[in-house]
Coordinates of C-alpha atoms in Angstrom, one line a residue:
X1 CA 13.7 0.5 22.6
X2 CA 12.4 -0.7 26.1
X3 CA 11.0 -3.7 26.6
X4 CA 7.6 -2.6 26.9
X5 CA 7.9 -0.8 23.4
X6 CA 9.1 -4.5 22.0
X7 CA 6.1 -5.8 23.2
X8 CA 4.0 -3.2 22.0
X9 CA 5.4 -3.4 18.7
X10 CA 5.0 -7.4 18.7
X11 CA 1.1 -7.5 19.5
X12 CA 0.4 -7.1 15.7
X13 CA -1.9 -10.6 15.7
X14 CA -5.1 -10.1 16.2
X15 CA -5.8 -13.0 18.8
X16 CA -2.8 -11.9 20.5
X17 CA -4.5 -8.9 20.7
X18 CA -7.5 -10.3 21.9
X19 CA -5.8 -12.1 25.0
X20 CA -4.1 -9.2 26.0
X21 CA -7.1 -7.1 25.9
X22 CA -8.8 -9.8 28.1
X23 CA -6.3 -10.3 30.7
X24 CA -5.6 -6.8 31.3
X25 CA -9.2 -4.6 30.6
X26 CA -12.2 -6.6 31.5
X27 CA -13.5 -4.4 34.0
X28 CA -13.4 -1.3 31.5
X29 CA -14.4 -3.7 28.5
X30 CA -17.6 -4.6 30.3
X31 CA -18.7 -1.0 30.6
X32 CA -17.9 0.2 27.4
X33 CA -19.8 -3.5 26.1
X34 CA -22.7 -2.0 27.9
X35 CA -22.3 1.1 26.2
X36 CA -21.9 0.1 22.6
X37 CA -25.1 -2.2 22.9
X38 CA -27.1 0.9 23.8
X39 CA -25.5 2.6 21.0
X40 CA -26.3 -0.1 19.0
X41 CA -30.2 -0.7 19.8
X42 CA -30.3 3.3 19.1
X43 CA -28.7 3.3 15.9
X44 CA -31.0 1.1 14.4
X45 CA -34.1 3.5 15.1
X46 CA -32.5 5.8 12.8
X47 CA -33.3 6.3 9.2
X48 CA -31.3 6.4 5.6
X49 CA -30.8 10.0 3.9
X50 CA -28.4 7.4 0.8
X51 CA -30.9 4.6 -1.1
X52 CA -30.5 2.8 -3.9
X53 CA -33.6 1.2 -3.2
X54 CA -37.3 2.9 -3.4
X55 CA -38.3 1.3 -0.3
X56 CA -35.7 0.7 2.1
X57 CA -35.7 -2.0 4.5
X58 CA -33.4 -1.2 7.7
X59 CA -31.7 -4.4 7.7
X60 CA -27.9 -4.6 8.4
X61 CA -25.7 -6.7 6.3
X62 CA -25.3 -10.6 7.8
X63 CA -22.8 -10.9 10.1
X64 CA -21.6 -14.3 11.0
X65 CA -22.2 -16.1 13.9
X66 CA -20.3 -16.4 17.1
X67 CA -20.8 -12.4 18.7
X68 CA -18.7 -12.3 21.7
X69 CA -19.1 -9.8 24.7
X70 CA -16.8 -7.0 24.7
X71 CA -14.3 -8.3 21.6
X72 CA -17.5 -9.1 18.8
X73 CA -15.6 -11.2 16.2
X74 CA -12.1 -10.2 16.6
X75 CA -11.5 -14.2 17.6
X76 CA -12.2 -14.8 14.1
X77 CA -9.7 -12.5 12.8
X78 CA -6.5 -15.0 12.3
X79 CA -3.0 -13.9 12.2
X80 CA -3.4 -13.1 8.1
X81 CA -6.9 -10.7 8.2
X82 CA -7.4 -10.6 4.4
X83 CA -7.5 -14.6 4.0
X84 CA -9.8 -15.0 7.1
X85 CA -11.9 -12.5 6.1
X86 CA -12.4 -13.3 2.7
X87 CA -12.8 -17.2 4.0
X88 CA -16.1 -15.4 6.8
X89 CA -17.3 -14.0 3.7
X90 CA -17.3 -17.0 1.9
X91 CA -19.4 -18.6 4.5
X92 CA -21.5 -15.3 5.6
X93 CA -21.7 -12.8 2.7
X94 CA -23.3 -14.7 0.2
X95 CA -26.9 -13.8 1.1
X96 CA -25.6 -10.3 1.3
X97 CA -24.2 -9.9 -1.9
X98 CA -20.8 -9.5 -0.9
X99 CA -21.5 -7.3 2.6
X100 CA -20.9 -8.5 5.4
X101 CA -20.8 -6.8 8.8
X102 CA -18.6 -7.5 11.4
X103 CA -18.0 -6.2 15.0
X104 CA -14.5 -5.8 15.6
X105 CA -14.7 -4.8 19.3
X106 CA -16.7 -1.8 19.2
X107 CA -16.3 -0.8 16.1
X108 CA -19.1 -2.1 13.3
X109 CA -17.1 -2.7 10.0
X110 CA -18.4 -3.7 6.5
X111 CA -16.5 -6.1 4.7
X112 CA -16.8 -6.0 0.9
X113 CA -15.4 -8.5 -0.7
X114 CA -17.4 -9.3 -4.2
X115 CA -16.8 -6.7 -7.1
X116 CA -20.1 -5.5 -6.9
X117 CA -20.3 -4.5 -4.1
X118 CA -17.1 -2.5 -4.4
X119 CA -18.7 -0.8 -7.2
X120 CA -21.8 0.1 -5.1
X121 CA -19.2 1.4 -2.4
X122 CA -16.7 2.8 -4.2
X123 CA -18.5 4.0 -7.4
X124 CA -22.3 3.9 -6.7
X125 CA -21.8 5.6 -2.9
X126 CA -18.3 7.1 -3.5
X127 CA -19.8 10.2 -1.9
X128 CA -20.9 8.6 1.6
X129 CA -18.0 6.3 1.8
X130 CA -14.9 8.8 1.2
X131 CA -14.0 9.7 4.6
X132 CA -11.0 7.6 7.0
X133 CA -11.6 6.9 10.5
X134 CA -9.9 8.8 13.2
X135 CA -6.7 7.7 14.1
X136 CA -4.0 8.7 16.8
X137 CA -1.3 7.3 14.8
X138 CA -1.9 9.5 11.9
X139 CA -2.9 12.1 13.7
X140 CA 0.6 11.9 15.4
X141 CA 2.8 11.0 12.2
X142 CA 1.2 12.8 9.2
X143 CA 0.4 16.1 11.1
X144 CA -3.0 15.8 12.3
X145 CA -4.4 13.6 9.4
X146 CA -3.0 16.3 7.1
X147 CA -1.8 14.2 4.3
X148 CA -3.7 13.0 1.6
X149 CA -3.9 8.8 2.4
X150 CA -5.1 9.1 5.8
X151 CA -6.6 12.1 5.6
X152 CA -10.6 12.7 6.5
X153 CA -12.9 14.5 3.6
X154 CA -13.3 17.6 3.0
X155 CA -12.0 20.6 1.7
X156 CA -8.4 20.1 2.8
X157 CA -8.2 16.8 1.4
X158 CA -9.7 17.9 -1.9
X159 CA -7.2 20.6 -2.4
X160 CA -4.1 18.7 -1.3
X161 CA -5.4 15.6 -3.8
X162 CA -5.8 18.4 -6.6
X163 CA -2.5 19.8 -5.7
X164 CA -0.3 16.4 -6.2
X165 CA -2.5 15.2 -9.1
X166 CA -2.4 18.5 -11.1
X167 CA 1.8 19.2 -10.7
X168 CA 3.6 15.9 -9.2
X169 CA 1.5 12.6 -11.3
X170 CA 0.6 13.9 -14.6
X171 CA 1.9 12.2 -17.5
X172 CA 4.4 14.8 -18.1
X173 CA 5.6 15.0 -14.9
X174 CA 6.1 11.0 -14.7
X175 CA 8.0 11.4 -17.8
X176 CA 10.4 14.0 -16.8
X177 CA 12.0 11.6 -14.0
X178 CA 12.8 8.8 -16.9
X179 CA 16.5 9.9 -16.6
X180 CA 16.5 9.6 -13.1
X181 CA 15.2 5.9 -13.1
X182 CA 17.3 5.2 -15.8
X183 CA 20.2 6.2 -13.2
X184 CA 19.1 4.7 -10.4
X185 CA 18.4 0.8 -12.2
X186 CA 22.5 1.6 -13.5
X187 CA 23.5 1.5 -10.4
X188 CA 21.3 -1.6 -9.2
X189 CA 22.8 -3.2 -12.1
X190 CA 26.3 -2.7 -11.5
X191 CA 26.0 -4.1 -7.9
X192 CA 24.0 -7.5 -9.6
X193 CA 26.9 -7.4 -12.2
X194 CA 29.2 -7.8 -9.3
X195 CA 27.3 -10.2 -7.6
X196 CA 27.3 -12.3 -10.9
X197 CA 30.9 -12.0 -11.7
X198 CA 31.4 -13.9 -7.7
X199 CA 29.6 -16.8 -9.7
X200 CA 27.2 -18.3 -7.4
X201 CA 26.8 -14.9 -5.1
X202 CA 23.0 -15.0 -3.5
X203 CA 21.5 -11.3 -3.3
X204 CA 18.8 -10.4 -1.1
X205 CA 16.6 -8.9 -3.6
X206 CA 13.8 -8.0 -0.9
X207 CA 16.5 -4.8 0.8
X208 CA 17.7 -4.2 -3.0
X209 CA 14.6 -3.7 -4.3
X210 CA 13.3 -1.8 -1.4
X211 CA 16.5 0.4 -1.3
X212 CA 15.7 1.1 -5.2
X213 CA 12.3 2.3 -4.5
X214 CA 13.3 4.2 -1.5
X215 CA 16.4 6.4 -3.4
X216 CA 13.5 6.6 -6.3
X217 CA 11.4 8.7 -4.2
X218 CA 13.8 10.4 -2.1
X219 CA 15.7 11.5 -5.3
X220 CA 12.2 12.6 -6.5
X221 CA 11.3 14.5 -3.5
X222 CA 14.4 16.0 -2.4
X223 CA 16.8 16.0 -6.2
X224 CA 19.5 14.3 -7.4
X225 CA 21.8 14.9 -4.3
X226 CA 19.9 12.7 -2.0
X227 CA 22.5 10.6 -0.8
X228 CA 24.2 14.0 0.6
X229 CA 24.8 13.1 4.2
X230 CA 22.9 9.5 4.4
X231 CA 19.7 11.1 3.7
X232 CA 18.2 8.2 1.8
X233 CA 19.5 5.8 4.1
X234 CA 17.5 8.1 7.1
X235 CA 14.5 8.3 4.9
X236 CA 14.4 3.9 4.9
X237 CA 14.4 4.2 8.5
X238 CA 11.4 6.6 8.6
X239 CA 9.4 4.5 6.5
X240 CA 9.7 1.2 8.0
X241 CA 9.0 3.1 11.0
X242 CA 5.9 4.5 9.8
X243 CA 4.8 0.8 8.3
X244 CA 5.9 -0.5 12.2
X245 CA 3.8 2.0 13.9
X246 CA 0.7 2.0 11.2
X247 CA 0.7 -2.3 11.0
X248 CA 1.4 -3.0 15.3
X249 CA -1.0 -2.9 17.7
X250 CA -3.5 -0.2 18.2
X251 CA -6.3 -0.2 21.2
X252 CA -8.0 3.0 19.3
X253 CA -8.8 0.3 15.8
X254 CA -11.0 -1.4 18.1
X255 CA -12.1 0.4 21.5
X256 CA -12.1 4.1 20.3
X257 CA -14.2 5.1 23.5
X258 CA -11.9 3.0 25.3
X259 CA -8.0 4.2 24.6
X260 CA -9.2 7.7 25.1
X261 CA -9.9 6.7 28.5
X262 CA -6.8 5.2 29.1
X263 CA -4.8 7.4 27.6
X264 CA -1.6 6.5 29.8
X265 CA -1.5 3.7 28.2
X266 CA -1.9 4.6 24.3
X267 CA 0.9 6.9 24.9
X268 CA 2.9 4.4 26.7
X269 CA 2.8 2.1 23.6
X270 CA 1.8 3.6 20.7
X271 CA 2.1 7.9 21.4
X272 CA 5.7 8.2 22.6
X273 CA 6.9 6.1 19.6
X274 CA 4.6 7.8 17.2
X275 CA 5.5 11.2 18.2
X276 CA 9.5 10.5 18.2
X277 CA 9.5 9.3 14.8
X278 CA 7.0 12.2 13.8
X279 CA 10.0 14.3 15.5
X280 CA 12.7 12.5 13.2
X281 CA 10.6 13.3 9.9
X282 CA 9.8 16.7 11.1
X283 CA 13.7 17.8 11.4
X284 CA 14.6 15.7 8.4
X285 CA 11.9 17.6 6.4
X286 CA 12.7 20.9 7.5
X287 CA 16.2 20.4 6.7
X288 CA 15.2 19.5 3.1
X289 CA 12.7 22.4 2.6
X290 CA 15.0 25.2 4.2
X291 CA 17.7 23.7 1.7
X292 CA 15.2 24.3 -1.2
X293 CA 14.3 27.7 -0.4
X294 CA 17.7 28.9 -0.1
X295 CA 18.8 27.2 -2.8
X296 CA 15.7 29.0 -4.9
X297 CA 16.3 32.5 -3.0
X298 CA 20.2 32.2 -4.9
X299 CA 18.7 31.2 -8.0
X300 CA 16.3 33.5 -8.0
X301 CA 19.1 36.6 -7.1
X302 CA 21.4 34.9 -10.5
X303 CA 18.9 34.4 -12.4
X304 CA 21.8 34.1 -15.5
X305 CA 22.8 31.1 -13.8
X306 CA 21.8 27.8 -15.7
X307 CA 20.6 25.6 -12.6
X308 CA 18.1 23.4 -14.1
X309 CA 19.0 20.0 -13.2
X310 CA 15.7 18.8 -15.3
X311 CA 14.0 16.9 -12.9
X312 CA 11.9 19.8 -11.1
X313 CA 12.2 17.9 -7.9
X314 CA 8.3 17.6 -5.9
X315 CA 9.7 20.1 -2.9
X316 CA 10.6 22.6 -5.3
X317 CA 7.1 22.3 -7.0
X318 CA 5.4 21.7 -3.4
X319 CA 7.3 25.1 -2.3
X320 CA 5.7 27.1 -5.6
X321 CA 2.2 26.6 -5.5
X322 CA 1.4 25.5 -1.5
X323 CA -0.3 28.7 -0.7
X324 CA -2.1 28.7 -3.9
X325 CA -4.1 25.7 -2.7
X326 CA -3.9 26.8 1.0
X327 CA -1.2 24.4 2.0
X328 CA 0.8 25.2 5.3
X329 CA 4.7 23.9 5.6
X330 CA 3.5 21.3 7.6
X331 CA 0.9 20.0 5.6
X332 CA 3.7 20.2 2.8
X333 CA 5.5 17.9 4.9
X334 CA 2.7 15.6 5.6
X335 CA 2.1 15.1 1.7
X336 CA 5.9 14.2 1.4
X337 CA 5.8 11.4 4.1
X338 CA 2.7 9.7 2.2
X339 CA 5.1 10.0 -1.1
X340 CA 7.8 8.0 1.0
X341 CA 5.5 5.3 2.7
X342 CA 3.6 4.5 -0.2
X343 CA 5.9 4.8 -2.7
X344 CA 8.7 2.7 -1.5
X345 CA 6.6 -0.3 -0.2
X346 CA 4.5 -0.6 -3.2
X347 CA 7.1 -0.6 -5.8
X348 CA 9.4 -2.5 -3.7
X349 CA 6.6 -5.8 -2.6
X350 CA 5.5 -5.7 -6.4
X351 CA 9.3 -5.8 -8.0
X352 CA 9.9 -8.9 -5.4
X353 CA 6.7 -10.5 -5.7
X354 CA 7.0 -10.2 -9.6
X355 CA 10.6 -12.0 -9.0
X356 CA 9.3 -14.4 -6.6
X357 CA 6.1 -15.8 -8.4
X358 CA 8.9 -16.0 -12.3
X359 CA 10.9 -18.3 -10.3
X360 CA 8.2 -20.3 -9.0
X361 CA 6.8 -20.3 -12.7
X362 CA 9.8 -20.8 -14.8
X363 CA 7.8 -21.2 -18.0
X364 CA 6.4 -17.5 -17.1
X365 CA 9.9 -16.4 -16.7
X366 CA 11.3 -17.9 -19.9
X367 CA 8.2 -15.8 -21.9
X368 CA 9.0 -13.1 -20.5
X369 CA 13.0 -12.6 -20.8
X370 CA 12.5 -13.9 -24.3
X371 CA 9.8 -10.7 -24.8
X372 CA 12.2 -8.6 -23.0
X373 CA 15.3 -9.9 -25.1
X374 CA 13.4 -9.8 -28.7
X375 CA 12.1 -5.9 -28.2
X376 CA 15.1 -4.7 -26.9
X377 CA 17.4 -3.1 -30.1
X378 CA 20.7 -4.8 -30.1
X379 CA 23.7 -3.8 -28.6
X380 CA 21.6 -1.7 -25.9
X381 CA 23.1 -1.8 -22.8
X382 CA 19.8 -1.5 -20.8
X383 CA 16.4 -1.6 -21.7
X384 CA 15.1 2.0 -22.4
X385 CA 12.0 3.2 -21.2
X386 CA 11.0 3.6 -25.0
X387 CA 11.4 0.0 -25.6
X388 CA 8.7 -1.0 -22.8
X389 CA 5.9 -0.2 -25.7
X390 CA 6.7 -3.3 -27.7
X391 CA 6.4 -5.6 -24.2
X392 CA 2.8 -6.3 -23.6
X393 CA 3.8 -9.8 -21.4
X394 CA 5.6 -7.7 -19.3
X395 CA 2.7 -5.7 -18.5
X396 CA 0.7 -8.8 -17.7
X397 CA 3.2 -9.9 -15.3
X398 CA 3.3 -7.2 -13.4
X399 CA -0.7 -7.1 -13.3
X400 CA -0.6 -10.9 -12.4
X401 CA 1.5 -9.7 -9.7
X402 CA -1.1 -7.0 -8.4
X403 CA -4.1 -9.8 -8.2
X404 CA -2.5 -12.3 -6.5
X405 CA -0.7 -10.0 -4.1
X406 CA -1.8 -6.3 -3.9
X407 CA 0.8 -5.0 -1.5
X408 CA -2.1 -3.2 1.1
X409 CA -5.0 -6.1 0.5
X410 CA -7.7 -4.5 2.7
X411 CA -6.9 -1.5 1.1
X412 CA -6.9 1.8 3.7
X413 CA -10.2 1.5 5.6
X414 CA -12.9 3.6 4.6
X415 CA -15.6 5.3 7.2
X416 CA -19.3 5.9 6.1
X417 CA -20.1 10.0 6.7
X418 CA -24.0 9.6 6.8
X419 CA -26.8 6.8 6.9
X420 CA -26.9 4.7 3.5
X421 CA -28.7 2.0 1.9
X422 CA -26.1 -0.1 -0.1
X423 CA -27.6 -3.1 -2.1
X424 CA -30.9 -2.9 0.4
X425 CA -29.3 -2.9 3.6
X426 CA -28.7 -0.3 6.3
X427 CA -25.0 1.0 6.7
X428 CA -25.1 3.3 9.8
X429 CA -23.0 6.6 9.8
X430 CA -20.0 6.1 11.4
X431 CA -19.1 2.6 10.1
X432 CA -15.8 1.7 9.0
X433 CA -15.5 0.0 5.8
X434 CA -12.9 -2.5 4.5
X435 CA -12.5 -3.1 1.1
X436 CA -10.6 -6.9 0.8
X437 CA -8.6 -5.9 -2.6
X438 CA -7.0 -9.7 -2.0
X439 CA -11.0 -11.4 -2.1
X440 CA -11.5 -9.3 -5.3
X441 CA -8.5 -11.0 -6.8
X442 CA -9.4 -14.1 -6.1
X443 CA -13.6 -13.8 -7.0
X444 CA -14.1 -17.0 -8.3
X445 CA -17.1 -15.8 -11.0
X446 CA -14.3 -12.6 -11.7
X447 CA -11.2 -15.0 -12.5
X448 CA -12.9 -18.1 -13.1
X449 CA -9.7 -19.7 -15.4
X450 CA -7.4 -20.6 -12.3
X451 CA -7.9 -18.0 -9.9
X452 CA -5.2 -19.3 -7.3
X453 CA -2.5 -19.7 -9.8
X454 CA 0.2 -17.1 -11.5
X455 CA -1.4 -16.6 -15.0
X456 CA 0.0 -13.6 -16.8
X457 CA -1.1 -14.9 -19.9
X458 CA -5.0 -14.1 -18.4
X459 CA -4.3 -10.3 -19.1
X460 CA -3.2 -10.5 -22.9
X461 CA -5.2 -9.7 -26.2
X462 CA -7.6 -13.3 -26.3
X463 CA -7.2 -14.1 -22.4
X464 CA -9.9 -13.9 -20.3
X465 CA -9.5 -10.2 -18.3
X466 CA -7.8 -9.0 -21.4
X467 CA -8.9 -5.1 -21.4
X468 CA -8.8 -5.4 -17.7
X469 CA -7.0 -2.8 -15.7
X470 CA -6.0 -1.4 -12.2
X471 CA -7.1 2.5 -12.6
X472 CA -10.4 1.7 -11.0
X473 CA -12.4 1.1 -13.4
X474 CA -12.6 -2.7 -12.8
X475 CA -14.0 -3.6 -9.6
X476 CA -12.7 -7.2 -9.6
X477 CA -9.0 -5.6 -9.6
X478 CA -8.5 -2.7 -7.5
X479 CA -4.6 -2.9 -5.9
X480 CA -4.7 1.1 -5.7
X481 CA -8.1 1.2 -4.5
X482 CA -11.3 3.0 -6.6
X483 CA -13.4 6.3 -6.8
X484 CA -11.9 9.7 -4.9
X485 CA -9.6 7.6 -2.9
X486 CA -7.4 6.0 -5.7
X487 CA -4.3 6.1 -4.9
X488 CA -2.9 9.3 -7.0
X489 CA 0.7 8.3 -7.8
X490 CA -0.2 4.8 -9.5
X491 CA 1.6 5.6 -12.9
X492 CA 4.7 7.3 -10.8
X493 CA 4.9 3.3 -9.1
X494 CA 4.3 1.5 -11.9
X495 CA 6.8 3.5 -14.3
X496 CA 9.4 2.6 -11.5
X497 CA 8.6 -1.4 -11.2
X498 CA 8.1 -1.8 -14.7
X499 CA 11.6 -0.6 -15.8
X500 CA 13.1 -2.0 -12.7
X501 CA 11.8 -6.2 -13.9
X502 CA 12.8 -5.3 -17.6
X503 CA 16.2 -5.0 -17.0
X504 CA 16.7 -7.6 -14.4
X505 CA 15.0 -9.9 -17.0
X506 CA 16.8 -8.5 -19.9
X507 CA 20.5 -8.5 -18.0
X508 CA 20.5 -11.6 -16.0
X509 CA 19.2 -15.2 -15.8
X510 CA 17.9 -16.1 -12.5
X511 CA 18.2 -19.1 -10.1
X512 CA 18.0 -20.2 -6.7
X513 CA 20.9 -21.1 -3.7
X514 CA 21.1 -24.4 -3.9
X515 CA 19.9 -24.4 -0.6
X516 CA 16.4 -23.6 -1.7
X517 CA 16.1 -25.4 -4.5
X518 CA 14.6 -28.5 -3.1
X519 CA 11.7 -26.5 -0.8
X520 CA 11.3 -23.2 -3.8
X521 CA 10.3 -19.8 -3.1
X522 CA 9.0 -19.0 0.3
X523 CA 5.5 -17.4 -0.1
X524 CA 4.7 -17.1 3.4
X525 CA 3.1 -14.0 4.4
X526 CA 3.3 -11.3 7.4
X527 CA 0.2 -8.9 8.0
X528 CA 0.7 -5.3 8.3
X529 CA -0.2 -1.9 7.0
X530 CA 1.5 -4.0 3.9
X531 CA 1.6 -7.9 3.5
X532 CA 5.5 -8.8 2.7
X533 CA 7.0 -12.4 2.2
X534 CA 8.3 -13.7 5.9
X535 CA 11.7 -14.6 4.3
X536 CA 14.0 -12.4 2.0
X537 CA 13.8 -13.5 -1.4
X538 CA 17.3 -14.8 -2.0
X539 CA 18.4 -15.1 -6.0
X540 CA 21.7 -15.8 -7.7
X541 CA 22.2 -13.6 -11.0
X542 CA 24.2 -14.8 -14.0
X543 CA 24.9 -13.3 -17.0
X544 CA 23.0 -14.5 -20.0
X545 CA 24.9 -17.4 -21.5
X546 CA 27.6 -18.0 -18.5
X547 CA 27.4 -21.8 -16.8
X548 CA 25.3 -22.2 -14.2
X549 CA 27.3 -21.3 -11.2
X550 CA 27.4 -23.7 -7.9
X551 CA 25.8 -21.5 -5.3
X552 CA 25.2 -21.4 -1.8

């Protein structure tokens, strides 16, 4: 990587951002500035055709003061957006009922960060707020904003979101992978059993977990010989590309008008890599789906032959019904890099998140191994899928998890497709919405018991969110989003994390290298198309029973 491509990738703070931008583009800011005023004064002659309200008033949500030339608000944007921006709305929203409107350089964007106004967004509006913004990035990496995540509405994206939620996330196709997770947590167990029997051996759970999650989906998407030539391993690399490329710096998120003009210079930083990682998923990909249909044309010839290896792998069902819903290879291939990128960071920040906050709550952790332990027959090696019924505090944990840390807390931005009047004001068409997932975890009238604090025990029968759930159906608690743009594999991820902390609670005791013990659990966090912990997350397993090993 050249130097200018480290710097590129480095200019993921938003004030660094804004220095740069100063230093290098005034003279272009301060005619696009000019332009996006007159844009501005137009767009508020225009009238609603989306009211909630009998008589609309064509007042824009507050926005808080301190309007800059050229950059708008971007100088209030600190180096973690979803804590400054839910701290602005704190300040700025309340007279708007949880809408707030900012100008990130000059782009207008609607914050929502009070569950109601989620619900008038995501539920209420669904219909006018379903589309994504434009984006080179995806346009260059999912082919053409051909996936499902990043894709813009319309009839594509409803037939590629019918096509994965009717044959790859049912309930029935979640279930037929259980042998595969079952065989994938062996082998992360064997490697902690190692680690334990090298008493006092730290593990770095973050890369364990994150490799779990990873050979998860690539053994659902490609079968149960993923590791065949390093695939896996390539397919880690692709992804923390991807999150690299979609979380670093990006002119277009905040002068549209203005990286299209200086399109050297996108490509320079942002294009080039794009498009040579698009090109390393693209031969990857083809590889995999050329291996499928041959494999199928042979199968298909010997038809006597018993090849069912029982998982039904997503190429192979991807393969039999794409041209039914009018898919093309490569829009194939674009719904298989959303199963990698989302897939393996969600699962993988929620299993060490989960890990991190039990050893910061040891009481927490005690509850729940001792669920775990009771409701798990004896003499079983493993906890079985089966046994996860009887474990309703484990459930709790991981939802505890999800409020206090939803892996993607300003969710994927949103981008209004016509005029609307949301809770009385005036949303222009063309407005890019940001729902703050983190702020609606932390309402203070939603989780009024504690709201800053890990409290599993919130989500159990009595507690105060008991009945309270992540499908969307709960605007205070929304880590896979709401409405058409849920996030479609939700029960795939959480089948995956919730088998993955049952064993590790049920197989080991946990504790930290002694060089941590004094200052705890690092919960420092870096902003990016996910938030992950700044530091690995370091634990020493021990077998249930054993001394306490000195560890280092």
């Amino acid at each position: 990587m050249s130097r200018l491509e480290e710097v590129a990738y480095q200019l993921s703070s938003p004030l660094v951002q804004v220095q740069w931008l100063l230093l290098l583009l005034v003279p272009l800011l301060l005619r696009l500035h000019y332009y996006y005023a007159s844009r501005r004064r137009s767009s508020r002659r225009h009238g609603s055709n989306c009211s909630d309200d009998k008589q609309p008033q064509l007042q824009l949500p507050p926005s808080p003061p301190g309007l800059l030339p050229i950059i708008g608000h971007l100088h209030l944007i600190g180096d973690l957006p979803h804590v400054s921006l839910c701290d602005l709305a704190a300040k700025h929203a309340a007279g708007g009922d949880g809408l707030m409107l900012l100008h990130l350089g000059a782009v207008p964007t609607l914050i929502v960060s009070t569950p109601q106004a989620a619900n008038a967004i995501m539920r209420t509006h669904d219909h006018v707020f379903a589309s994504r913004p434009a984006s080179t990035a995806t346009d260059d990496l999912m082919y053409g904003s051909t996936d499902i995540a990043f894709s813009p509405y319309g009839e594509h994206w409803r037939q590629a979101r019918k096509l994965v939620t009717s044959h790859l996330f049912t309930v029935k196709k979640v279930q037929s992978y259980r042998s595969a997770r079952k065989e994938e947590v062996r082998l992360v167990l064997a490697k902690l059993h190692e680690a334990a029997a090298a008493a006092g051996t730290a593990v770095d759970m973050s890369t364990m977990m994150n490799t779990f999650a990873n050979d998860i989906v690539s053994r659902a998407v490609s079968g149960k010989f993923f590791r065949a030539e390093g695939r896996n391993k390539l397919f880690r690399e692709l992804v923390e590309a991807n999150s690299a490329l979609f979380g670093g710096f990006n002119l277009e998120d905040y002068f549209p008008g203005l990286a299209r003009s200086l399109g050297f210079l996108s490509r320079r930083f942002l294009h080039n890599r794009a498009q040579e990682t698009h090109k390393r998923w693209d031969e990857l990909l083809e590889t995999i789906l050329s291996d499928h249909e041959r494999r199928n044309s042979s199968l298909h010839r010997h038809r006597h032959d018993d090849h069912d290896d029982g998982e039904g792998d997503f190429t192979d069902v991807l393969l039999s019904v794409q041209k039914g819903y009018g898919m093309t290879r490569d829009h194939v291939k674009a719904i298989l890099v959303d199963m990698f990128s989302a897939g393996t960071d969600t699962s993988s920040l929620v299993l060490e998140l989960a890990m991190a906050e039990l050893m910061r709550n040891p009481q927490q952790k005690a509850k729940l191994q001792g669920e775990v332990r009771k409701h798990t027959p004896e003499g079983q090696e493993t906890v079985e899928e089966e046994d996860i019924a009887n474990m309703p505090y484990l459930r709790a944990v991981v939802k505890e998890t999800l409020r206090l840390h939803p892996p993607v807390p300003l969710l994927l931005p949103r981008l209004s497709m016509a005029d609307c009047i949301v809770q009385g004001y005036y949303v222009p068409s063309g407005t890019r919405v940001i729902v703050n997932a983190w702020a609606l975890g932390r309402d203070p009238e939603s989780w009024q018991e504690k709201p800053e604090e890990f409290m599993p025990e919130r989500f159990m029968d009595g507690g105060s969110a008991a009945g309270v759930d992540f499908k969307g159906n709960h605007f205070q608690f929304l880590p896979f989003g709401a409405g058409r743009r849920i996030c479609p594999g939700l029960n795939f991820g959480m089948a995956t994390v919730e088998i993955m902390l049952a064993n590790l609670m049920y197989c080991f005791d946990w504790q930290l290298p002694s060089a941590m013990e004094e200052k705890g659990v690092d919960m420092t966090e870096v902003f990016g198309l996910t938030v992950h912990p700044k530091e690995k997350l370091m634990l020493v397993p021990k077998l249930p029973g054993a001394a306490a090993p000195a560890t280092s």
